[in-house]
CSV table of N, CA, C and O in Angstrom, one decimal:
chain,number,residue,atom,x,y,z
A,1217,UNK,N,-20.5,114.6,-141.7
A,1217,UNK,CA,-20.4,113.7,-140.6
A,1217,UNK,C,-19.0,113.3,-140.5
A,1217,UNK,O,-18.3,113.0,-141.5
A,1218,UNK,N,-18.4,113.2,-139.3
A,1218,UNK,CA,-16.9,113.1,-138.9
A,1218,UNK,C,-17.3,111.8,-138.3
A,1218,UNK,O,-18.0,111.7,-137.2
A,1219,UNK,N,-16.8,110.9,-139.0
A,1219,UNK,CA,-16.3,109.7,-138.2
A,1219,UNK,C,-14.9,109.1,-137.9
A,1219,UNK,O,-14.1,109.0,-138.8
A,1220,UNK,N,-14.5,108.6,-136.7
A,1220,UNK,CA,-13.3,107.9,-136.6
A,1220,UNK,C,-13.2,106.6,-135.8
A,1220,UNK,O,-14.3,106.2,-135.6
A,1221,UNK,N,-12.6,106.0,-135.5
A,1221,UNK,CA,-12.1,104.7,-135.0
A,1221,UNK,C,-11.0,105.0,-134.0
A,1221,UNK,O,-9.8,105.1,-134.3
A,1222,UNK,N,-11.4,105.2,-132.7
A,1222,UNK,CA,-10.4,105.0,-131.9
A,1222,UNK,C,-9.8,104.0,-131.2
A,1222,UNK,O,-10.3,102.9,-131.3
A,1223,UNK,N,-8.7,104.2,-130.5
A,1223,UNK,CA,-7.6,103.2,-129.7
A,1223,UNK,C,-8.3,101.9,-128.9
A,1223,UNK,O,-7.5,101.1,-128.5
A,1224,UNK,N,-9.6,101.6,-128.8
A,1224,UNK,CA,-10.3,100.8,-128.0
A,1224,UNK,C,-10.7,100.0,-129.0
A,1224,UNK,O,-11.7,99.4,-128.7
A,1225,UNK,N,-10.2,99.8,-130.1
A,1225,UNK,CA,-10.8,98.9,-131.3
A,1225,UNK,C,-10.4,97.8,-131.0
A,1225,UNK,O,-9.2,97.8,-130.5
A,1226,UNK,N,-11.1,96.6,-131.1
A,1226,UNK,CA,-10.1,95.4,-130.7
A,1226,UNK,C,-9.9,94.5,-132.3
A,1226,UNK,O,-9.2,93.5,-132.3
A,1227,UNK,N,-10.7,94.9,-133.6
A,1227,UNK,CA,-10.4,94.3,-134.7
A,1227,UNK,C,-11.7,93.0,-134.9
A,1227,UNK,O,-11.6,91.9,-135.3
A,1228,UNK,N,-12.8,93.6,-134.3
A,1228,UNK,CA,-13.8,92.4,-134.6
A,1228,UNK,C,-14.5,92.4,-135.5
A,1228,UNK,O,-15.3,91.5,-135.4
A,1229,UNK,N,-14.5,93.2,-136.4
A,1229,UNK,CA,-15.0,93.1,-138.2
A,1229,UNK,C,-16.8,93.5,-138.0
A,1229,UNK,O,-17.7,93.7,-138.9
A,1230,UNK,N,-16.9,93.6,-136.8
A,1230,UNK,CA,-18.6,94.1,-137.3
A,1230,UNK,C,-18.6,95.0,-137.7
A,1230,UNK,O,-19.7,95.0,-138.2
A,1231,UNK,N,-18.2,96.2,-137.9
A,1231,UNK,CA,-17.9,97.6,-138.7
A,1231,UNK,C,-18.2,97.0,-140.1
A,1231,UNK,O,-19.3,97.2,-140.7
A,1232,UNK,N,-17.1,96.3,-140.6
A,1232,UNK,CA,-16.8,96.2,-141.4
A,1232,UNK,C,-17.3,95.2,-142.4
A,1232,UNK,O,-17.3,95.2,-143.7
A,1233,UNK,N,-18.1,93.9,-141.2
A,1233,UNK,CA,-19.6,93.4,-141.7
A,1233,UNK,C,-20.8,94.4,-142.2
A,1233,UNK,O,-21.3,94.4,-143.3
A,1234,UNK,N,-21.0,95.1,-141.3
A,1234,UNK,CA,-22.3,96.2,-141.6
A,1234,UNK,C,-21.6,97.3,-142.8
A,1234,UNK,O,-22.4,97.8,-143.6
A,1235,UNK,N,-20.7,97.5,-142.9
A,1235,UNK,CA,-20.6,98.3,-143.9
A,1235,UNK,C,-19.1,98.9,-144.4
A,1235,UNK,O,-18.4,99.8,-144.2
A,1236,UNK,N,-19.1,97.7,-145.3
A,1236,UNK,CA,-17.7,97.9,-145.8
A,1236,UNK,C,-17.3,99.0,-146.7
A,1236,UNK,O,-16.1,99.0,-147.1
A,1237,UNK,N,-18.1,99.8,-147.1
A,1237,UNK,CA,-18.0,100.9,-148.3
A,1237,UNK,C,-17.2,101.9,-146.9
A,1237,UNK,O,-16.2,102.4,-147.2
A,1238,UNK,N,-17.5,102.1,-146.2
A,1238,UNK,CA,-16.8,102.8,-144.8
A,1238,UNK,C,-15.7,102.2,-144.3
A,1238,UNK,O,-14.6,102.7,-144.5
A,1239,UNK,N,-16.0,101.1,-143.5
A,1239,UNK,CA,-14.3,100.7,-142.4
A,1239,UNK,C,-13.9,99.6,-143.9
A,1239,UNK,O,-14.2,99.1,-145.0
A,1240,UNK,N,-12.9,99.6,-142.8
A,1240,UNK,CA,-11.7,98.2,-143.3
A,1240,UNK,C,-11.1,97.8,-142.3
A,1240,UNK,O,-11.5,98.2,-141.2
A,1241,UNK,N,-9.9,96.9,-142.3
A,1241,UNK,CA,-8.8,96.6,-141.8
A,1241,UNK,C,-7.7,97.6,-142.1
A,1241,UNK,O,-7.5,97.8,-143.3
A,1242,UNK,N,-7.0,98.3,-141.2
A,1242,UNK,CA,-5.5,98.4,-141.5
A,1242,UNK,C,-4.8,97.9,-141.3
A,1242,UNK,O,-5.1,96.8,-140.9
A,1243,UNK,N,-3.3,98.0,-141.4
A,1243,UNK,CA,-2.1,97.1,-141.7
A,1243,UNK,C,-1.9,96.4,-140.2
A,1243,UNK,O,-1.3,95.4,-140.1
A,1244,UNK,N,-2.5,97.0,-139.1
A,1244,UNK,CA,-2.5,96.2,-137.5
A,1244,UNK,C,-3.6,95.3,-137.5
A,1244,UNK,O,-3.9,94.9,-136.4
A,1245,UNK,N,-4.3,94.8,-138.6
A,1245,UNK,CA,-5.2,94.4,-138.2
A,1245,UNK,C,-7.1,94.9,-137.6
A,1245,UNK,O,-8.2,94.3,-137.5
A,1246,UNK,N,-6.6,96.5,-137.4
A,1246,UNK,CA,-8.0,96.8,-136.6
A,1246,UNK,C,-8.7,98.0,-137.5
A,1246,UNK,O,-8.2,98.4,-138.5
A,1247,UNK,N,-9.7,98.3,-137.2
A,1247,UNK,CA,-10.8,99.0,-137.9
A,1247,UNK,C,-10.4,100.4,-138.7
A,1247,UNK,O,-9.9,101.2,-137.8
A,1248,UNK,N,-10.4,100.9,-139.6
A,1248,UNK,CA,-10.2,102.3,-140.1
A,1248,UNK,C,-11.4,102.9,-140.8
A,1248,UNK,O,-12.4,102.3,-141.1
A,1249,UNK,N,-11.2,104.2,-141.1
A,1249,UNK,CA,-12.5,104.7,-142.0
A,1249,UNK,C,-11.4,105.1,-143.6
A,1249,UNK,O,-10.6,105.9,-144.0
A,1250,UNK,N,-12.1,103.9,-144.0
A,1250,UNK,CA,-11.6,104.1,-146.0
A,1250,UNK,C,-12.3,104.7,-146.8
A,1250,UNK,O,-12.0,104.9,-148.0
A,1251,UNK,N,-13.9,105.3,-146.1
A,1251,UNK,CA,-14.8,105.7,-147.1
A,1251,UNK,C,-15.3,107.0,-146.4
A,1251,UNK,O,-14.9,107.6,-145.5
A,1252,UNK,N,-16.5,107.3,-147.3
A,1252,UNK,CA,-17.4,108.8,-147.2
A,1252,UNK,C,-18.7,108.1,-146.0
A,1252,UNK,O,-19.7,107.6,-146.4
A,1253,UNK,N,-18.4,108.3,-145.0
A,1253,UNK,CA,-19.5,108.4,-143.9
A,1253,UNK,C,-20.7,109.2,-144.5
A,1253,UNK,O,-21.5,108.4,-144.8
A,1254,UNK,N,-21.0,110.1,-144.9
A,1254,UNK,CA,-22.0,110.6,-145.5
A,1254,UNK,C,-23.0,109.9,-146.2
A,1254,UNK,O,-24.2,109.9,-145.9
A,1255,UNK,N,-22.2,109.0,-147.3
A,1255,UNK,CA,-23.2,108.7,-148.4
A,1255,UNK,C,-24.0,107.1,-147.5
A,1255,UNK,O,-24.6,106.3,-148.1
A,1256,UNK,N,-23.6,106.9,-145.8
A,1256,UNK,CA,-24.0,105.8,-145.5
A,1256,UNK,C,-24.6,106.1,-144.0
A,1256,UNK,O,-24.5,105.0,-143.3
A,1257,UNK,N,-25.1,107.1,-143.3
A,1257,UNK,CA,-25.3,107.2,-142.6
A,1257,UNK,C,-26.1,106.6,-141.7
A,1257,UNK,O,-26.1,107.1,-140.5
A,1258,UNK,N,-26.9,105.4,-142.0
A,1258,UNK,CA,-27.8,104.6,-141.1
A,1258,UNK,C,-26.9,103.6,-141.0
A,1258,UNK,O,-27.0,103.2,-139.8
A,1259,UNK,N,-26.1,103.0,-141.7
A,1259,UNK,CA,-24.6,102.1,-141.7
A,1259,UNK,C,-23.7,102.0,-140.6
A,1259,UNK,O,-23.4,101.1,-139.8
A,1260,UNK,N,-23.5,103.6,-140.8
A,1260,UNK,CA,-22.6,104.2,-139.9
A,1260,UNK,C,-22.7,104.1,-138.6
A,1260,UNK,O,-21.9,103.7,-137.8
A,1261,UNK,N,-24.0,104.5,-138.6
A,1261,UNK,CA,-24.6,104.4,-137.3
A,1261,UNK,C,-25.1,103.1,-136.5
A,1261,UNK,O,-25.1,103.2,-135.2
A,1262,UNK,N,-25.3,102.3,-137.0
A,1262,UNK,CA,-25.6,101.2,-136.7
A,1262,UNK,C,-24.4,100.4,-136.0
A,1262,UNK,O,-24.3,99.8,-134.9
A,1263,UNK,N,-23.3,100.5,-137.2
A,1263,UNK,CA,-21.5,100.1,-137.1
A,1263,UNK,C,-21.3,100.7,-135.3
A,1263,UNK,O,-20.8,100.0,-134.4
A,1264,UNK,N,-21.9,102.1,-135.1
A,1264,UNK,CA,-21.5,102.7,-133.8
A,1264,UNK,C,-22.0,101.7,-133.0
A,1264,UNK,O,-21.4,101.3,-132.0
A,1265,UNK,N,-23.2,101.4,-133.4
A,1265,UNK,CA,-24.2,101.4,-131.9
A,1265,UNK,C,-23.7,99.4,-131.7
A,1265,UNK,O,-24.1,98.8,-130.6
A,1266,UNK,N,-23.0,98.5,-132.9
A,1266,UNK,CA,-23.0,97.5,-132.5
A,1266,UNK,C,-21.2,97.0,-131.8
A,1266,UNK,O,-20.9,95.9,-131.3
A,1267,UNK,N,-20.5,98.1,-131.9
A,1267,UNK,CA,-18.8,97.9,-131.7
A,1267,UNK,C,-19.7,97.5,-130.3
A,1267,UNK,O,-20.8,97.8,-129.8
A,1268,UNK,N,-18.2,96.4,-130.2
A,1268,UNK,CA,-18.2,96.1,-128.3
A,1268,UNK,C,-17.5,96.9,-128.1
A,1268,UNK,O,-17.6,96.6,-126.9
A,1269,UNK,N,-16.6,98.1,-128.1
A,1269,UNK,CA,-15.5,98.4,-127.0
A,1269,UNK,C,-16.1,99.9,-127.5
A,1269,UNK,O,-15.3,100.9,-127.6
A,1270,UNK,N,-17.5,100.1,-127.9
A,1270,UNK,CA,-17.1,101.5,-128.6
A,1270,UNK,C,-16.6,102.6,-129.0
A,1270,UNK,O,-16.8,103.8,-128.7
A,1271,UNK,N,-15.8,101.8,-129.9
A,1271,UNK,CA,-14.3,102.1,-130.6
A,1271,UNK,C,-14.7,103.3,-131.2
A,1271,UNK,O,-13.8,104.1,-131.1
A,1272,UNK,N,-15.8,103.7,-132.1
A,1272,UNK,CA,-16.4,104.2,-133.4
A,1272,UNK,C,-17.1,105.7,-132.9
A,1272,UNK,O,-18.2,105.6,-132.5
A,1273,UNK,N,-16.5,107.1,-133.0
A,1273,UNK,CA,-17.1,107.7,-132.9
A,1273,UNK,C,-17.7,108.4,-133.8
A,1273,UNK,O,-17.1,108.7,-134.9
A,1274,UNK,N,-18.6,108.7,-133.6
A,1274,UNK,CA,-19.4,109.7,-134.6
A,1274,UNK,C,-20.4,111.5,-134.4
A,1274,UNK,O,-21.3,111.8,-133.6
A,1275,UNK,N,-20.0,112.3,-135.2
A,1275,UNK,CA,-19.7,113.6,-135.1
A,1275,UNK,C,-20.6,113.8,-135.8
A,1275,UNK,O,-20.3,113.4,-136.9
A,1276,UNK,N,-22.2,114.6,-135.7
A,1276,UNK,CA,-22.9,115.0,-137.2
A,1276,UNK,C,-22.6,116.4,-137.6
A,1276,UNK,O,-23.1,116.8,-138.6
């Protein structure tokens, strides 16, 4: 599974509420992938389906 965080992130932590073993913050403030999308994939998914701008793409 290829996940990323694109340019439409605005930094609103629900990623990162639902599943922090995955995103984080980076140094601007906004969403990144720190972890294994794999071992979390209903997470993951969920992270996609709740971004407001969605930011969060996902690849299976």
């Amino acid at each position: 599974m290829q996940v990323r965080v694109n340019e439409d992130c605005i930094g609103c932590g629900m990623c990162i509420n639902l599943c922090p073993e995955v995103f984080d913050y980076n140094k601007d403030g906004l969403s990144t992938v720190i972890g294994d999308a794999d071992a979390y994939p209903q997470k993951v998914a969920e992270s996609a389906e709740v971004c407001p701008t969605n930011a969060i793409e996902v690849d299976n």
